[in-house]
Short mmCIF file of C-alpha atoms in Angstrom, two decimals:
data_model
loop_
_atom_site.label_atom_id
_atom_site.label_comp_id
_atom_site.label_asym_id
_atom_site.label_seq_id
_atom_site.Cartn_x
_atom_site.Cartn_y
_atom_site.Cartn_z
CA MET A 1 0.00 0.00 0.00
CA PRO A 2 2.66 2.65 0.88
CA ALA A 3 4.50 1.90 -2.35
CA GLN A 4 1.28 2.33 -4.33
CA ILE A 5 0.58 5.64 -2.60
CA ASP A 6 4.12 6.83 -3.33
CA SER A 7 3.78 5.87 -6.96
CA THR A 8 0.42 7.62 -7.29
CA VAL A 9 1.41 10.86 -5.58
CA ASN A 10 4.76 11.10 -7.36
CA ARG A 11 3.07 10.55 -10.70
CA LEU A 12 0.43 13.18 -10.01
CA ILE A 13 2.72 15.93 -8.73
CA GLN A 14 4.86 15.53 -11.83
CA ALA A 15 1.92 15.40 -14.24
CA ALA A 16 0.10 18.32 -12.58
CA HIS A 17 3.31 20.37 -12.11
CA VAL A 18 2.90 20.58 -8.33
CA THR A 19 6.04 21.60 -6.45
CA GLY A 20 5.30 19.77 -3.22
CA ALA A 21 2.47 17.94 -1.46
CA GLY A 22 1.79 16.59 2.00
CA VAL A 23 -0.68 13.70 2.19
CA ALA A 24 -2.33 12.20 5.27
CA LEU A 25 -4.80 9.33 5.42
CA PHE A 26 -7.11 8.62 8.35
CA HIS A 27 -8.79 5.43 9.49
CA ARG A 28 -11.10 5.26 12.49
CA GLY A 29 -9.87 8.62 13.70
CA LYS A 30 -6.18 7.83 13.52
CA VAL A 31 -3.48 9.07 11.17
CA VAL A 32 -2.47 5.87 9.40
CA TYR A 33 -0.34 7.48 6.70
CA LEU A 34 1.57 10.76 6.58
CA LYS A 35 4.18 11.58 3.99
CA THR A 36 5.41 14.52 1.97
CA TYR A 37 6.53 14.65 -1.64
CA GLY A 38 8.43 17.11 -3.77
CA MET A 39 10.13 20.31 -2.68
CA ARG A 40 9.58 23.00 -0.09
CA ASP A 41 12.24 25.09 -1.84
CA ALA A 42 12.85 24.06 -5.44
CA GLU A 43 15.66 26.59 -5.93
CA LYS A 44 17.66 25.17 -3.02
CA ASN A 45 16.54 21.58 -3.68
CA LEU A 46 15.11 21.29 -0.16
CA PRO A 47 12.49 18.54 0.22
CA LEU A 48 9.10 19.16 1.78
CA THR A 49 8.77 17.45 5.17
CA PRO A 50 5.78 16.64 7.41
CA ASP A 51 7.00 19.47 9.66
CA SER A 52 7.42 22.09 6.93
CA VAL A 53 5.32 25.15 7.73
CA MET A 54 2.85 25.81 4.92
CA THR A 55 0.04 28.27 4.30
CA ALA A 56 -3.18 26.62 5.44
CA ALA A 57 -5.25 29.32 3.68
CA SER A 58 -8.95 28.73 4.30
CA LEU A 59 -8.37 25.57 6.29
CA THR A 60 -8.06 28.30 8.94
CA LYS A 61 -11.81 28.90 8.79
CA SER A 62 -12.74 25.42 9.95
CA ALA A 63 -10.17 25.40 12.72
CA PHE A 64 -11.47 28.77 13.93
CA ALA A 65 -15.06 27.52 13.75
CA THR A 66 -14.03 24.58 15.93
CA VAL A 67 -12.53 26.91 18.53
CA VAL A 68 -15.70 29.01 18.51
CA MET A 69 -17.71 25.83 19.13
CA ARG A 70 -15.51 25.13 22.15
CA LEU A 71 -16.59 28.52 23.50
CA VAL A 72 -20.21 27.76 22.63
CA GLN A 73 -20.16 24.45 24.49
CA ARG A 74 -18.87 26.30 27.58
CA GLY A 75 -21.64 28.88 27.33
CA ALA A 76 -19.27 31.75 26.53
CA LEU A 77 -20.88 32.32 23.13
CA ASP A 78 -24.34 31.80 21.63
CA LEU A 79 -24.61 30.96 17.93
CA ASP A 80 -28.01 32.66 17.65
CA LYS A 81 -27.50 35.85 19.62
CA PRO A 82 -27.42 38.86 17.26
CA ILE A 83 -23.82 40.01 17.00
CA GLU A 84 -24.89 43.62 17.54
CA GLU A 85 -25.97 42.61 21.05
CA TYR A 86 -22.42 41.40 21.67
CA LEU A 87 -20.96 44.56 20.15
CA GLY A 88 -23.29 46.96 21.96
CA ASN A 89 -23.73 49.11 18.86
CA PRO A 90 -24.93 48.77 15.27
CA LEU A 91 -22.27 47.08 13.18
CA GLY A 92 -21.95 50.09 10.89
CA ASN A 93 -20.72 52.20 13.81
CA PHE A 94 -17.42 50.30 13.79
CA ALA A 95 -14.80 51.61 11.37
CA PRO A 96 -14.11 48.32 9.54
CA TYR A 97 -17.84 47.98 8.82
CA SER A 98 -18.87 51.60 8.23
CA ASP A 99 -19.92 50.67 4.67
CA LEU A 100 -22.92 48.91 6.23
CA LYS A 101 -24.08 51.88 8.29
CA GLY A 102 -27.83 52.32 7.95
CA ASP A 103 -28.49 48.82 6.63
CA PRO A 104 -31.05 47.32 9.04
CA ARG A 105 -30.15 43.79 7.96
CA THR A 106 -26.99 43.86 10.08
CA ALA A 107 -29.31 43.34 13.06
CA LYS A 108 -30.05 39.85 11.72
CA LEU A 109 -26.43 38.69 11.70
CA THR A 110 -25.47 35.95 14.17
CA LEU A 111 -22.43 33.74 14.55
CA ARG A 112 -24.40 30.90 13.00
CA ILE A 113 -25.08 33.01 9.91
CA LEU A 114 -21.44 34.10 9.72
CA PHE A 115 -20.13 30.54 9.87
CA ASP A 116 -22.65 28.93 7.53
CA HIS A 117 -21.91 31.56 4.86
CA THR A 118 -25.38 33.05 4.57
CA THR A 119 -24.47 36.68 5.37
CA GLY A 120 -25.13 38.08 1.90
CA LEU A 121 -21.63 39.56 1.88
CA ALA A 122 -19.18 39.06 -0.97
CA ASN A 123 -16.22 36.79 -0.38
CA PHE A 124 -14.08 39.90 0.12
CA ARG A 125 -14.92 43.56 -0.26
CA GLY A 126 -12.06 43.98 -2.73
CA LEU A 127 -14.05 41.88 -5.18
CA GLU A 128 -16.89 44.42 -5.22
CA ASP A 129 -16.84 47.03 -8.01
CA ASP A 130 -16.56 49.83 -5.45
CA HIS A 131 -14.42 47.82 -2.99
CA LYS A 132 -17.04 48.34 -0.29
CA LEU A 133 -19.12 45.96 1.79
CA HIS A 134 -22.69 45.28 0.69
CA ILE A 135 -25.34 42.85 1.89
CA HIS A 136 -26.75 41.32 -1.29
CA TYR A 137 -29.64 39.31 0.18
CA ASN A 138 -31.40 38.79 3.47
CA PRO A 139 -29.00 37.06 5.89
CA GLY A 140 -29.76 33.43 6.58
CA THR A 141 -31.62 32.77 3.34
CA HIS A 142 -29.00 31.79 0.77
CA TYR A 143 -25.53 30.22 0.69
CA GLY A 144 -22.73 32.46 -0.55
CA TYR A 145 -19.18 31.78 0.60
CA SER A 146 -17.77 34.79 2.43
CA GLY A 147 -14.37 35.33 3.96
CA GLU A 148 -15.71 38.68 5.14
CA GLY A 149 -18.25 36.81 7.24
CA ILE A 150 -15.53 34.79 8.96
CA ASN A 151 -13.43 37.88 9.59
CA LEU A 152 -16.50 39.53 11.10
CA ALA A 153 -16.87 36.50 13.38
CA GLN A 154 -13.26 37.05 14.45
CA PHE A 155 -14.05 40.72 15.16
CA VAL A 156 -16.98 39.73 17.37
CA VAL A 157 -15.22 36.89 19.19
CA GLU A 158 -12.18 39.04 19.95
CA LYS A 159 -14.47 41.75 21.37
CA VAL A 160 -16.35 39.27 23.54
CA THR A 161 -13.32 37.38 24.87
CA GLY A 162 -10.83 40.24 25.01
CA LYS A 163 -8.31 37.95 23.35
CA SER A 164 -6.78 37.97 19.88
CA ALA A 165 -7.50 35.14 17.50
CA THR A 166 -3.82 34.22 17.80
CA GLN A 167 -4.15 33.76 21.56
CA LEU A 168 -7.49 31.98 21.36
CA MET A 169 -6.32 29.47 18.77
CA GLN A 170 -3.17 28.76 20.78
CA GLU A 171 -5.05 28.28 24.05
CA GLU A 172 -7.99 26.31 22.70
CA LEU A 173 -6.47 24.22 19.90
CA TYR A 174 -2.78 24.39 19.10
CA GLY A 175 -1.61 24.09 22.70
CA PRO A 176 -3.89 21.25 23.83
CA LEU A 177 -3.16 19.22 20.68
CA LYS A 178 0.58 19.99 20.80
CA MET A 179 0.47 21.58 17.34
CA SER A 180 3.81 23.24 18.04
CA ARG A 181 4.49 24.35 14.47
CA THR A 182 1.14 26.03 13.87
CA SER A 183 0.11 29.63 14.50
CA MET A 184 -2.13 32.36 13.15
CA VAL A 185 0.97 34.49 12.54
CA TRP A 186 4.58 33.81 11.57
CA GLN A 187 6.82 32.60 14.40
CA PRO A 188 10.65 32.69 14.52
CA ARG A 189 10.72 28.92 15.11
CA PHE A 190 9.23 28.40 11.64
CA GLU A 191 12.44 29.56 9.97
CA SER A 192 14.04 26.13 10.42
CA ASP A 193 11.64 24.38 8.04
CA PHE A 194 9.16 26.26 5.87
CA ALA A 195 7.83 25.94 2.34
CA ASN A 196 7.72 28.52 -0.40
CA GLY A 197 4.56 28.86 -2.45
CA TYR A 198 4.82 28.48 -6.25
CA ASP A 199 2.61 29.91 -8.98
CA GLU A 200 1.25 28.13 -12.05
CA TYR A 201 4.54 28.62 -13.87
CA GLY A 202 6.65 27.24 -11.04
CA ARG A 203 7.91 30.65 -9.93
CA SER A 204 8.61 31.00 -6.21
CA LEU A 205 6.36 33.34 -4.25
CA GLY A 206 8.22 32.72 -1.01
CA PRO A 207 6.56 31.91 2.32
CA GLU A 208 3.69 33.90 3.80
CA ARG A 209 5.06 35.57 6.90
CA ARG A 210 1.74 36.78 8.31
CA THR A 211 2.00 39.38 11.07
CA SER A 212 -1.67 39.73 12.06
CA PRO A 213 -4.30 37.03 12.57
CA ASN A 214 -7.00 36.58 9.98
CA ALA A 215 -9.63 33.96 10.73
CA ALA A 216 -10.42 33.65 7.04
CA GLY A 217 -6.98 32.36 6.20
CA SER A 218 -3.80 33.40 8.03
CA MET A 219 -3.03 30.08 9.73
CA LEU A 220 0.41 28.63 9.09
CA ALA A 221 0.54 24.90 9.72
CA THR A 222 2.41 21.73 8.90
CA PRO A 223 0.86 18.63 7.33
CA ARG A 224 1.55 16.79 10.59
CA ASP A 225 -0.14 19.40 12.77
CA TYR A 226 -3.27 19.81 10.67
CA ALA A 227 -3.61 16.04 10.38
CA THR A 228 -3.36 15.87 14.18
CA PHE A 229 -6.26 18.32 14.46
CA LEU A 230 -8.47 16.44 12.00
CA ALA A 231 -7.82 13.09 13.65
CA ALA A 232 -8.59 14.47 17.11
CA LEU A 233 -11.79 16.05 15.82
CA MET A 234 -12.91 12.75 14.30
CA ARG A 235 -12.11 10.92 17.55
CA GLY A 236 -14.25 13.34 19.52
CA GLU A 237 -11.37 14.80 21.53
CA VAL A 238 -11.73 18.45 20.53
CA LEU A 239 -15.44 19.00 21.11
CA SER A 240 -18.15 17.29 23.08
CA SER A 241 -20.32 14.94 21.06
CA ALA A 242 -23.18 17.44 21.21
CA ALA A 243 -21.04 20.40 20.12
CA ARG A 244 -19.46 18.49 17.26
CA GLY A 245 -22.89 17.32 16.20
CA ARG A 246 -24.13 20.91 16.08
CA MET A 247 -21.10 22.04 14.11
CA LEU A 248 -21.47 19.27 11.53
CA SER A 249 -25.24 19.51 11.13
CA PRO A 250 -26.62 21.06 7.93
CA GLN A 251 -27.57 24.71 8.39
CA ILE A 252 -28.30 25.58 4.77
CA ARG A 253 -28.81 23.43 1.67
CA ILE A 254 -26.65 24.41 -1.28
CA HIS A 255 -28.20 24.72 -4.72
CA SER A 256 -25.58 26.89 -6.41
CA ALA A 257 -24.09 25.36 -9.54
CA HIS A 258 -20.59 26.36 -8.45
CA GLN A 259 -19.05 27.62 -5.25
CA PHE A 260 -17.34 30.53 -7.02
CA PRO A 261 -17.96 33.29 -7.80
CA SER A 262 -19.63 33.22 -4.40
CA LEU A 263 -22.57 35.48 -5.30
CA ASN A 264 -23.45 33.71 -8.54
CA THR A 265 -27.15 33.06 -9.01
CA ASP A 266 -26.92 29.92 -11.16
CA THR A 267 -28.70 27.03 -9.46
CA THR A 268 -28.83 23.28 -9.98
CA THR A 269 -30.39 20.16 -8.52
CA ALA A 270 -27.31 18.11 -9.43
CA TYR A 271 -26.11 17.93 -5.83
CA ASP A 272 -29.45 17.14 -4.23
CA PRO A 273 -28.67 13.38 -4.13
CA ILE A 274 -25.70 14.05 -1.83
CA ASP A 275 -27.53 16.70 0.25
CA LEU A 276 -24.75 19.24 -0.30
CA SER A 277 -24.99 21.66 2.62
CA TYR A 278 -23.00 23.87 4.92
CA GLY A 279 -22.61 23.47 8.64
CA ILE A 280 -20.77 25.69 11.09
CA GLY A 281 -17.53 26.31 9.20
CA TRP A 282 -17.54 23.05 7.21
CA GLY A 283 -19.02 21.84 3.95
CA LEU A 284 -21.22 18.75 4.39
CA TYR A 285 -22.54 15.99 2.16
CA LYS A 286 -23.65 12.37 2.08
CA SER A 287 -21.01 9.94 0.82
CA PRO A 288 -20.59 6.19 0.40
CA TYR A 289 -18.55 6.41 3.62
CA GLY A 290 -21.48 8.03 5.43
CA PRO A 291 -21.76 11.70 6.41
CA GLY A 292 -18.79 13.67 5.12
CA PHE A 293 -17.35 17.06 6.04
CA PHE A 294 -14.74 19.04 4.17
CA LYS A 295 -12.83 22.28 3.86
CA GLU A 296 -10.75 23.68 1.06
CA GLY A 297 -7.82 26.10 1.14
CA HIS A 298 -6.95 28.32 -1.81
CA ASP A 299 -4.30 31.02 -1.83
CA GLU A 300 -1.86 32.16 -4.48
CA GLY A 301 0.81 29.46 -4.42
CA TRP A 302 -1.13 27.17 -2.07
CA ARG A 303 -3.96 24.67 -2.55
CA ASN A 304 -5.32 22.40 0.21
CA LEU A 305 -8.16 19.97 0.82
CA ALA A 306 -9.39 18.24 3.97
CA LEU A 307 -12.01 15.55 3.32
CA CYS A 308 -13.25 13.56 6.31
CA PHE A 309 -16.09 11.25 7.29
CA LEU A 310 -17.83 10.72 10.60
CA ASN A 311 -16.68 7.09 10.59
CA GLY A 312 -13.14 8.41 11.16
CA ASP A 313 -11.78 7.89 7.66
CA GLY A 314 -10.55 10.59 5.30
CA MET A 315 -7.57 12.38 3.85
CA LEU A 316 -5.69 15.66 3.89
CA VAL A 317 -3.63 17.08 1.06
CA MET A 318 -1.65 20.30 1.37
CA THR A 319 0.31 21.66 -1.60
CA ASN A 320 2.63 24.62 -2.14
CA SER A 321 1.57 25.16 -5.72
CA SER A 322 -1.18 27.03 -7.54
CA ASN A 323 -1.49 23.86 -9.64
CA GLY A 324 -2.40 21.74 -6.64
CA GLU A 325 -6.12 21.52 -7.33
CA GLY A 326 -5.42 19.78 -10.63
CA MET A 327 -4.36 16.66 -8.73
CA PHE A 328 -7.14 16.59 -6.13
CA LYS A 329 -9.76 14.58 -8.03
CA PRO A 330 -7.44 11.83 -9.31
CA LEU A 331 -5.69 11.68 -5.93
CA VAL A 332 -8.89 11.31 -3.91
CA GLU A 333 -10.22 8.69 -6.31
CA ALA A 334 -6.96 6.73 -6.23
CA LEU A 335 -6.61 6.74 -2.43
CA LEU A 336 -10.22 6.73 -1.21
CA GLY A 337 -12.15 5.35 -4.17
CA GLU A 338 -15.64 6.66 -4.87
CA THR A 339 -16.48 9.42 -2.39
CA ALA A 340 -19.21 11.33 -4.30
CA PHE A 341 -17.31 14.52 -3.47
CA PRO A 342 -18.61 17.51 -5.51
CA PHE A 343 -15.41 18.22 -7.43
CA ASP A 344 -17.19 20.16 -10.17
CA TRP A 345 -18.97 22.40 -7.69
CA ASP A 346 -15.62 23.20 -6.10
CA GLY A 347 -14.03 23.93 -9.46
CA TYR A 348 -11.50 21.10 -9.14
CA THR A 349 -10.76 20.39 -12.78
CA PRO A 350 -8.24 17.55 -13.22
CA TYR A 351 -4.87 18.63 -14.56
CA ASP A 352 -5.34 16.76 -17.84
CA LYS A 353 -8.64 18.57 -18.52
CA LEU A 354 -7.30 22.09 -17.99
CA PRO A 355 -6.60 24.43 -20.92
CA PRO A 356 -2.94 25.24 -21.59
CA LEU A 357 -1.48 28.13 -19.63
CA PRO A 358 -0.89 31.33 -21.60
CA LYS A 359 2.69 31.92 -22.61
CA LEU A 360 4.54 33.49 -19.73
CA LYS A 361 5.17 36.77 -21.56
CA GLU A 362 1.40 37.12 -22.04
CA HIS A 363 0.61 36.37 -18.43
CA LYS A 364 -0.14 39.43 -16.33
CA ARG A 365 0.24 38.92 -12.62
CA VAL A 366 -2.26 40.63 -10.36
CA THR A 367 -1.18 41.75 -6.91
CA LEU A 368 -3.85 41.35 -4.25
CA THR A 369 -3.91 41.97 -0.53
CA ALA A 370 -3.51 39.06 1.86
CA ASP A 371 -7.24 39.19 2.64
CA GLN A 372 -8.18 39.04 -1.03
CA LEU A 373 -5.85 36.11 -1.65
CA THR A 374 -7.64 33.87 0.82
CA GLU A 375 -10.54 32.81 -1.33
CA LEU A 376 -11.47 29.33 -0.18
#
């Protein structure tokens, strides 16, 4: 089996032009396989290791949601209390959210709505034509992935607890699980083993040395550490059974034809057979393995996927390449078999079905802020 996995992953990273990949497999809530392939620094010929610090991107969102559920199970937070009651003022009175001043719909926002992506906000305000926040539909009525919603949850939780997201994540998750090479911001200890991100052309983008926490996607983690988190969650060691059940219960059915662009209005019934839904910070669906939950991570130079099942099986793949998603479908099918995962909805086109890249001289790079980069 290990030799077959090696052969499969090595073939796929070469065919899909992926610089490096960390792969973990889970069985009954235990990490039964963890190995890394390719390079963390192609220029220096340094191999990726299970302890190489990588950009988790939007895998951050699910970890943060889990920490919030720990606070919920202790009674420190209520998923259904309007966030303006926590804040003590209308949301638009706070500088980061002044664009929403005068919109009465902010009174409907709750942590549940923020984490199940039904806020009506764009993924990020920088994607709006005027670069301002707008609520596009009544909160709680329609799924539309929003990093802004998760960052707003961070804003609320930090106000309520008086602690930064960096401190909360360390106290509630990283510390208890001994995830010593994971943080919401860059740490000096990461310098000993970190990965560079690489674009579609194989050009190094360097590491992401984040200096401020961003619940939508600033987490820096190793394949070993994030696998530790997923395994503990599946074993029931991170949350009580009741709290985990609430987190992984469908909050909103998804009928969008594609996850992105997040405010698209195209609908489909294609995913009704798998009951594609969103829970509290996790995508949910019915699989041949039983109930499944998943989270993607997408940043320039980084592509990640966590796919788990309540029976304790699943896999994690973390890559330091913008080409990483091209290997996800064939990799999942080779290692897990038929999972019924909605690859098309997630935009995971296999590498051999993608159109050729434009010639490099025709390729215009777009510089985005760190917040805008964290799309998934």
